[in-house]
């Protein structure tokens, strides 16, 4: 993940930690802080993904710091914008490189 843009305020928060997103073998895999998560997904249309959360995540003790909490559960618009994969969560757009 590179950045998150709030749709109401148009404020962009750049992410300086490593967060990844992977769609493979019917499962969405992604990172939250220092933990990895996985949950089933399916595309319900060409631009909408249904993510069946809450995801199962590892429970490692992570260093204390402000972390971005990413939780996907429900239907989300998804598209490609330049070099980004964008997921619209309702109030935010998540940009993955």
Coordinates of N, CA, C and O in Angstrom, one line a residue:
X1 N 0.8 -1.2 0.0 CA 0.0 0.0 0.0 C 0.9 1.2 0.0 O 1.9 1.3 0.7
X2 N 0.5 2.2 -0.8 CA 1.3 3.4 -0.9 C 0.6 4.6 -0.2 O 1.3 5.4 0.5
X3 N -0.8 4.7 -0.3 CA -1.4 5.8 0.3 C -2.9 5.5 0.5 O -3.5 4.5 -0.1
X4 N -3.6 6.3 1.4 CA -5.0 6.2 1.6 C -5.5 7.6 1.4 O -5.0 8.6 2.0
X5 N -6.6 7.8 0.6 CA -7.2 9.1 0.4 C -8.6 9.1 1.0 O -9.4 8.2 0.6
X6 N -8.9 10.0 1.9 CA -10.2 10.2 2.4 C -11.1 10.9 1.4 O -10.8 12.0 0.9
X7 N -12.3 10.3 1.1 CA -13.1 10.8 0.0 C -13.8 12.1 0.4 O -14.1 13.0 -0.4
X8 N -14.1 12.3 1.7 CA -14.8 13.5 2.2 C -13.8 14.7 2.3 O -14.1 15.8 1.8
X9 N -12.7 14.5 2.9 CA -11.7 15.6 3.1 C -10.7 15.8 2.0 O -10.0 16.8 1.9
X10 N -10.6 14.7 1.1 CA -9.6 14.7 0.1 C -8.2 14.7 0.6 O -7.2 14.9 -0.1
X11 N -8.0 14.4 1.9 CA -6.7 14.3 2.5 C -6.1 13.0 2.2 O -6.7 11.9 2.3
X12 N -4.8 13.0 1.8 CA -4.1 11.8 1.5 C -3.1 11.5 2.6 O -2.3 12.4 3.0
X13 N -3.1 10.3 3.1 CA -2.1 9.8 4.1 C -1.2 8.8 3.4 O -1.6 7.8 2.9
X14 N 0.1 9.1 3.3 CA 1.1 8.2 2.7 C 1.5 7.2 3.7 O 1.7 7.6 4.9
X15 N 1.7 6.0 3.3 CA 2.0 4.9 4.2 C 3.5 4.6 4.2 O 4.0 4.4 3.1
X16 N 4.1 4.6 5.3 CA 5.6 4.4 5.3 C 5.9 3.0 5.8 O 7.1 2.7 6.0
X17 N 4.9 2.2 6.1 CA 5.1 0.8 6.5 C 4.7 -0.1 5.3 O 4.0 0.3 4.4
X18 N 5.2 -1.3 5.3 CA 4.9 -2.3 4.3 C 3.6 -2.9 4.5 O 3.4 -3.6 5.5
X19 N 2.7 -2.7 3.6 CA 1.4 -3.4 3.6 C 1.2 -4.0 2.2 O 1.4 -3.3 1.2
X20 N 0.8 -5.2 2.1 CA 0.6 -5.8 0.8 C -0.8 -6.4 0.7 O -1.5 -6.5 1.7
X21 N -1.2 -6.7 -0.6 CA -2.5 -7.2 -0.9 C -2.3 -8.2 -2.0 O -1.6 -7.9 -3.0
X22 N -2.9 -9.4 -1.9 CA -2.7 -10.4 -2.9 C -4.0 -11.2 -3.0 O -4.6 -11.7 -2.0
X23 N -4.5 -11.3 -4.3 CA -5.6 -12.2 -4.6 C -5.1 -13.4 -5.2 O -4.5 -13.4 -6.3
X24 N -5.3 -14.6 -4.5 CA -4.7 -15.8 -5.1 C -5.5 -17.0 -4.5 O -5.8 -17.1 -3.3
X25 N -5.8 -17.9 -5.4 CA -6.5 -19.2 -5.0 C -7.7 -19.0 -4.2 O -8.0 -19.7 -3.2
X26 N -8.5 -18.0 -4.6 CA -9.8 -17.7 -3.9 C -9.7 -17.1 -2.5 O -10.6 -17.0 -1.8
X27 N -8.5 -16.6 -2.2 CA -8.3 -16.0 -0.9 C -7.6 -14.7 -1.1 O -6.7 -14.5 -1.9
X28 N -8.0 -13.7 -0.3 CA -7.4 -12.4 -0.2 C -6.4 -12.5 0.9 O -6.7 -12.8 2.1
X29 N -5.1 -12.2 0.7 CA -4.1 -12.1 1.7 C -3.6 -10.7 1.8 O -3.3 -10.0 0.7
X30 N -3.4 -10.2 3.0 CA -3.0 -8.8 3.2 C -2.3 -8.7 4.5 O -2.4 -9.6 5.4
X31 N -1.5 -7.6 4.7 CA -0.8 -7.4 5.9 C -1.4 -6.3 6.7 O -1.9 -5.3 6.2
X32 N -1.4 -6.4 8.0 CA -1.8 -5.4 9.0 C -0.6 -5.3 9.9 O -0.3 -6.3 10.5
X33 N -0.1 -4.2 10.1 CA 1.1 -4.0 11.0 C 2.1 -5.1 10.7 O 2.5 -5.2 9.5
X34 N 2.5 -5.9 11.6 CA 3.5 -6.9 11.3 C 2.8 -8.3 11.2 O 3.5 -9.3 11.2
X35 N 1.5 -8.3 11.1 CA 0.7 -9.6 10.9 C 0.2 -9.8 9.5 O -0.1 -8.8 8.8
X36 N 0.1 -11.0 9.1 CA -0.6 -11.4 7.9 C -2.0 -11.9 8.1 O -2.3 -12.5 9.1
X37 N -2.8 -11.6 7.1 CA -4.3 -12.0 7.2 C -4.7 -12.7 5.9 O -4.1 -12.5 4.9
X38 N -5.8 -13.5 6.0 CA -6.3 -14.2 4.9 C -7.8 -14.4 5.1 O -8.3 -14.7 6.2
X39 N -8.6 -14.2 4.0 CA -10.0 -14.4 4.0 C -10.5 -14.7 2.6 O -9.8 -14.3 1.6
X40 N -11.6 -15.5 2.4 CA -12.1 -15.8 1.1 C -12.6 -14.5 0.4 O -13.0 -13.5 1.0
X41 N -12.6 -14.5 -1.0 CA -13.1 -13.4 -1.8 C -13.7 -14.0 -3.1 O -13.4 -15.1 -3.5
X42 N -14.5 -13.2 -3.7 CA -15.0 -13.5 -5.1 C -15.3 -12.1 -5.8 O -15.8 -11.2 -5.1
X43 N -15.1 -12.1 -7.1 CA -15.5 -10.9 -7.8 C -17.0 -11.1 -8.2 O -17.4 -12.1 -8.8
X44 N -17.9 -10.2 -7.8 CA -19.3 -10.3 -8.1 C -19.7 -9.5 -9.3 O -20.7 -9.7 -9.9
X45 N -18.7 -8.7 -9.8 CA -18.9 -8.0 -11.1 C -17.4 -7.6 -11.5 O -16.5 -7.8 -10.8
X46 N -17.3 -7.0 -12.7 CA -16.0 -6.7 -13.2 C -15.3 -5.6 -12.3 O -14.1 -5.5 -12.3
X47 N -16.0 -4.9 -11.5 CA -15.4 -3.8 -10.7 C -15.8 -3.9 -9.2 O -15.6 -2.9 -8.5
X48 N -16.3 -5.0 -8.8 CA -16.8 -5.2 -7.4 C -16.3 -6.5 -6.8 O -16.5 -7.6 -7.4
X49 N -15.6 -6.5 -5.7 CA -15.1 -7.7 -5.0 C -15.9 -7.9 -3.7 O -16.1 -6.9 -3.0
X50 N -16.3 -9.1 -3.5 CA -16.9 -9.5 -2.2 C -15.9 -10.1 -1.3 O -15.4 -11.2 -1.7
X51 N -15.6 -9.5 -0.2 CA -14.6 -10.1 0.7 C -15.3 -10.6 1.9 O -16.1 -9.9 2.6
X52 N -15.2 -11.9 2.2 CA -15.9 -12.5 3.3 C -15.1 -12.5 4.6 O -14.5 -13.5 5.0
X53 N -15.0 -11.4 5.3 CA -14.3 -11.2 6.5 C -15.2 -11.5 7.7 O -16.3 -11.9 7.5
X54 N -14.7 -11.3 8.9 CA -13.4 -10.7 9.2 C -12.3 -11.8 8.9 O -12.6 -13.0 8.9
X55 N -11.2 -11.3 8.5 CA -10.1 -12.2 8.1 C -9.4 -12.9 9.3 O -9.5 -12.4 10.4
X56 N -8.8 -14.0 9.0 CA -8.0 -14.7 10.0 C -6.6 -14.1 9.9 O -6.1 -14.0 8.8
X57 N -6.1 -13.7 11.1 CA -4.8 -13.0 11.1 C -3.8 -13.7 12.1 O -4.3 -14.2 13.1
X58 N -2.6 -13.6 11.8 CA -1.6 -14.1 12.8 C -1.7 -13.1 14.0 O -2.2 -12.0 13.9
X59 N -1.1 -13.5 15.1 CA -1.2 -12.7 16.3 C 0.2 -12.4 16.9 O 0.4 -12.6 18.1
X60 N 1.1 -11.9 16.1 CA 2.4 -11.6 16.5 C 2.4 -10.3 17.3 O 1.6 -9.4 17.0
X61 N 3.2 -10.2 18.3 CA 3.4 -9.0 19.0 C 4.2 -8.0 18.2 O 5.3 -8.3 17.7
X62 N 3.6 -6.9 17.9 CA 4.2 -5.9 17.0 C 4.8 -4.8 17.8 O 4.3 -4.4 18.9
X63 N 5.8 -4.1 17.3 CA 6.4 -2.9 18.0 C 5.3 -1.9 18.2 O 4.4 -1.7 17.4
X64 N 5.4 -1.2 19.3 CA 4.4 -0.1 19.6 C 4.7 1.1 18.7 O 5.7 1.6 18.6
X65 N 3.6 1.4 17.9 CA 3.7 2.6 17.0 C 2.3 2.8 16.5 O 1.4 1.9 16.6
X66 N 2.1 3.9 15.9 CA 0.8 4.2 15.2 C 0.8 3.3 14.0 O 1.6 3.5 13.1
X67 N -0.2 2.4 13.9 CA -0.3 1.6 12.7 C -1.6 1.8 12.0 O -2.6 2.2 12.7
X68 N -1.7 1.5 10.8 CA -2.9 1.6 10.0 C -3.6 0.3 10.2 O -3.1 -0.8 10.0
X69 N -4.9 0.4 10.6 CA -5.7 -0.9 10.8 C -6.5 -1.1 9.5 O -7.3 -0.2 9.2
X70 N -6.2 -2.1 8.8 CA -6.9 -2.5 7.6 C -7.8 -3.7 7.8 O -7.3 -4.7 8.3
X71 N -9.1 -3.5 7.6 CA -10.0 -4.6 7.8 C -11.0 -4.6 6.6 O -11.6 -3.6 6.3
X72 N -11.0 -5.7 5.8 CA -11.9 -5.7 4.7 C -13.0 -6.8 5.0 O -12.7 -7.9 5.4
X73 N -14.3 -6.4 4.9 CA -15.4 -7.3 5.1 C -16.6 -6.7 4.4 O -17.2 -5.7 4.8
X74 N -17.0 -7.3 3.2 CA -18.1 -6.8 2.5 C -17.8 -6.6 1.0 O -16.8 -7.1 0.5
X75 N -18.6 -5.8 0.3 CA -18.4 -5.5 -1.1 C -17.7 -4.2 -1.3 O -18.0 -3.2 -0.6
X76 N -16.7 -4.2 -2.2 CA -15.9 -3.0 -2.4 C -15.7 -2.8 -3.9 O -15.5 -3.8 -4.7
X77 N -15.7 -1.5 -4.3 CA -15.4 -1.2 -5.7 C -13.9 -1.3 -5.8 O -13.1 -1.0 -4.9
X78 N -13.4 -1.9 -7.0 CA -12.0 -2.1 -7.2 C -11.7 -1.8 -8.7 O -12.5 -2.1 -9.5
X79 N -10.6 -1.1 -8.9 CA -10.2 -0.7 -10.2 C -8.7 -0.4 -10.3 O -8.0 -0.3 -9.3
X80 N -8.2 -0.3 -11.5 CA -6.8 0.0 -11.8 C -6.8 1.5 -12.2 O -7.6 2.0 -13.0
X81 N -5.8 2.2 -11.5 CA -5.6 3.7 -11.9 C -4.1 3.9 -12.0 O -3.4 3.9 -11.0
X82 N -3.7 4.0 -13.3 CA -2.3 4.1 -13.5 C -1.5 2.9 -13.0 O -1.9 1.7 -13.3
X83 N -0.6 3.1 -12.1 CA 0.2 2.0 -11.5 C -0.4 1.4 -10.3 O 0.1 0.6 -9.6
X84 N -1.6 1.9 -9.9 CA -2.2 1.5 -8.6 C -3.4 0.6 -8.8 O -4.2 0.7 -9.8
X85 N -3.6 -0.3 -7.9 CA -4.9 -1.0 -7.7 C -5.6 -0.3 -6.6 O -5.0 -0.1 -5.5
X86 N -6.8 0.2 -6.9 CA -7.5 1.0 -5.9 C -8.7 0.2 -5.4 O -9.5 -0.4 -6.1
X87 N -8.9 0.2 -4.0 CA -10.1 -0.4 -3.4 C -10.8 0.7 -2.6 O -10.2 1.4 -1.8
X88 N -12.1 1.0 -3.0 CA -12.9 2.0 -2.3 C -13.6 1.3 -1.2 O -14.4 0.4 -1.4
X89 N -13.3 1.8 0.1 CA -13.9 1.1 1.3 C -15.2 1.8 1.8 O -15.7 1.5 2.8
X90 N -15.6 2.9 1.1 CA -16.8 3.6 1.5 C -16.4 5.0 1.8 O -16.9 6.0 1.2
X91 N -15.5 5.2 2.7 CA -15.0 6.6 3.0 C -13.6 6.8 2.6 O -13.1 8.0 2.6
X92 N -12.8 5.8 2.2 CA -11.5 5.9 1.8 C -11.2 5.1 0.5 O -11.8 4.1 0.2
X93 N -10.2 5.6 -0.2 CA -9.6 4.8 -1.3 C -8.2 4.4 -0.9 O -7.4 5.1 -0.4
X94 N -8.0 3.1 -1.0 CA -6.7 2.4 -0.6 C -6.0 2.2 -1.9 O -6.5 1.5 -2.8
X95 N -4.8 2.7 -2.0 CA -3.9 2.6 -3.3 C -2.8 1.6 -3.0 O -1.9 1.9 -2.2
X96 N -2.8 0.6 -3.8 CA -1.7 -0.4 -3.7 C -0.9 -0.4 -5.0 O -1.5 -0.3 -6.1
X97 N 0.4 -0.4 -4.9 CA 1.3 -0.4 -6.0 C 1.5 -1.8 -6.5 O 1.6 -2.7 -5.8

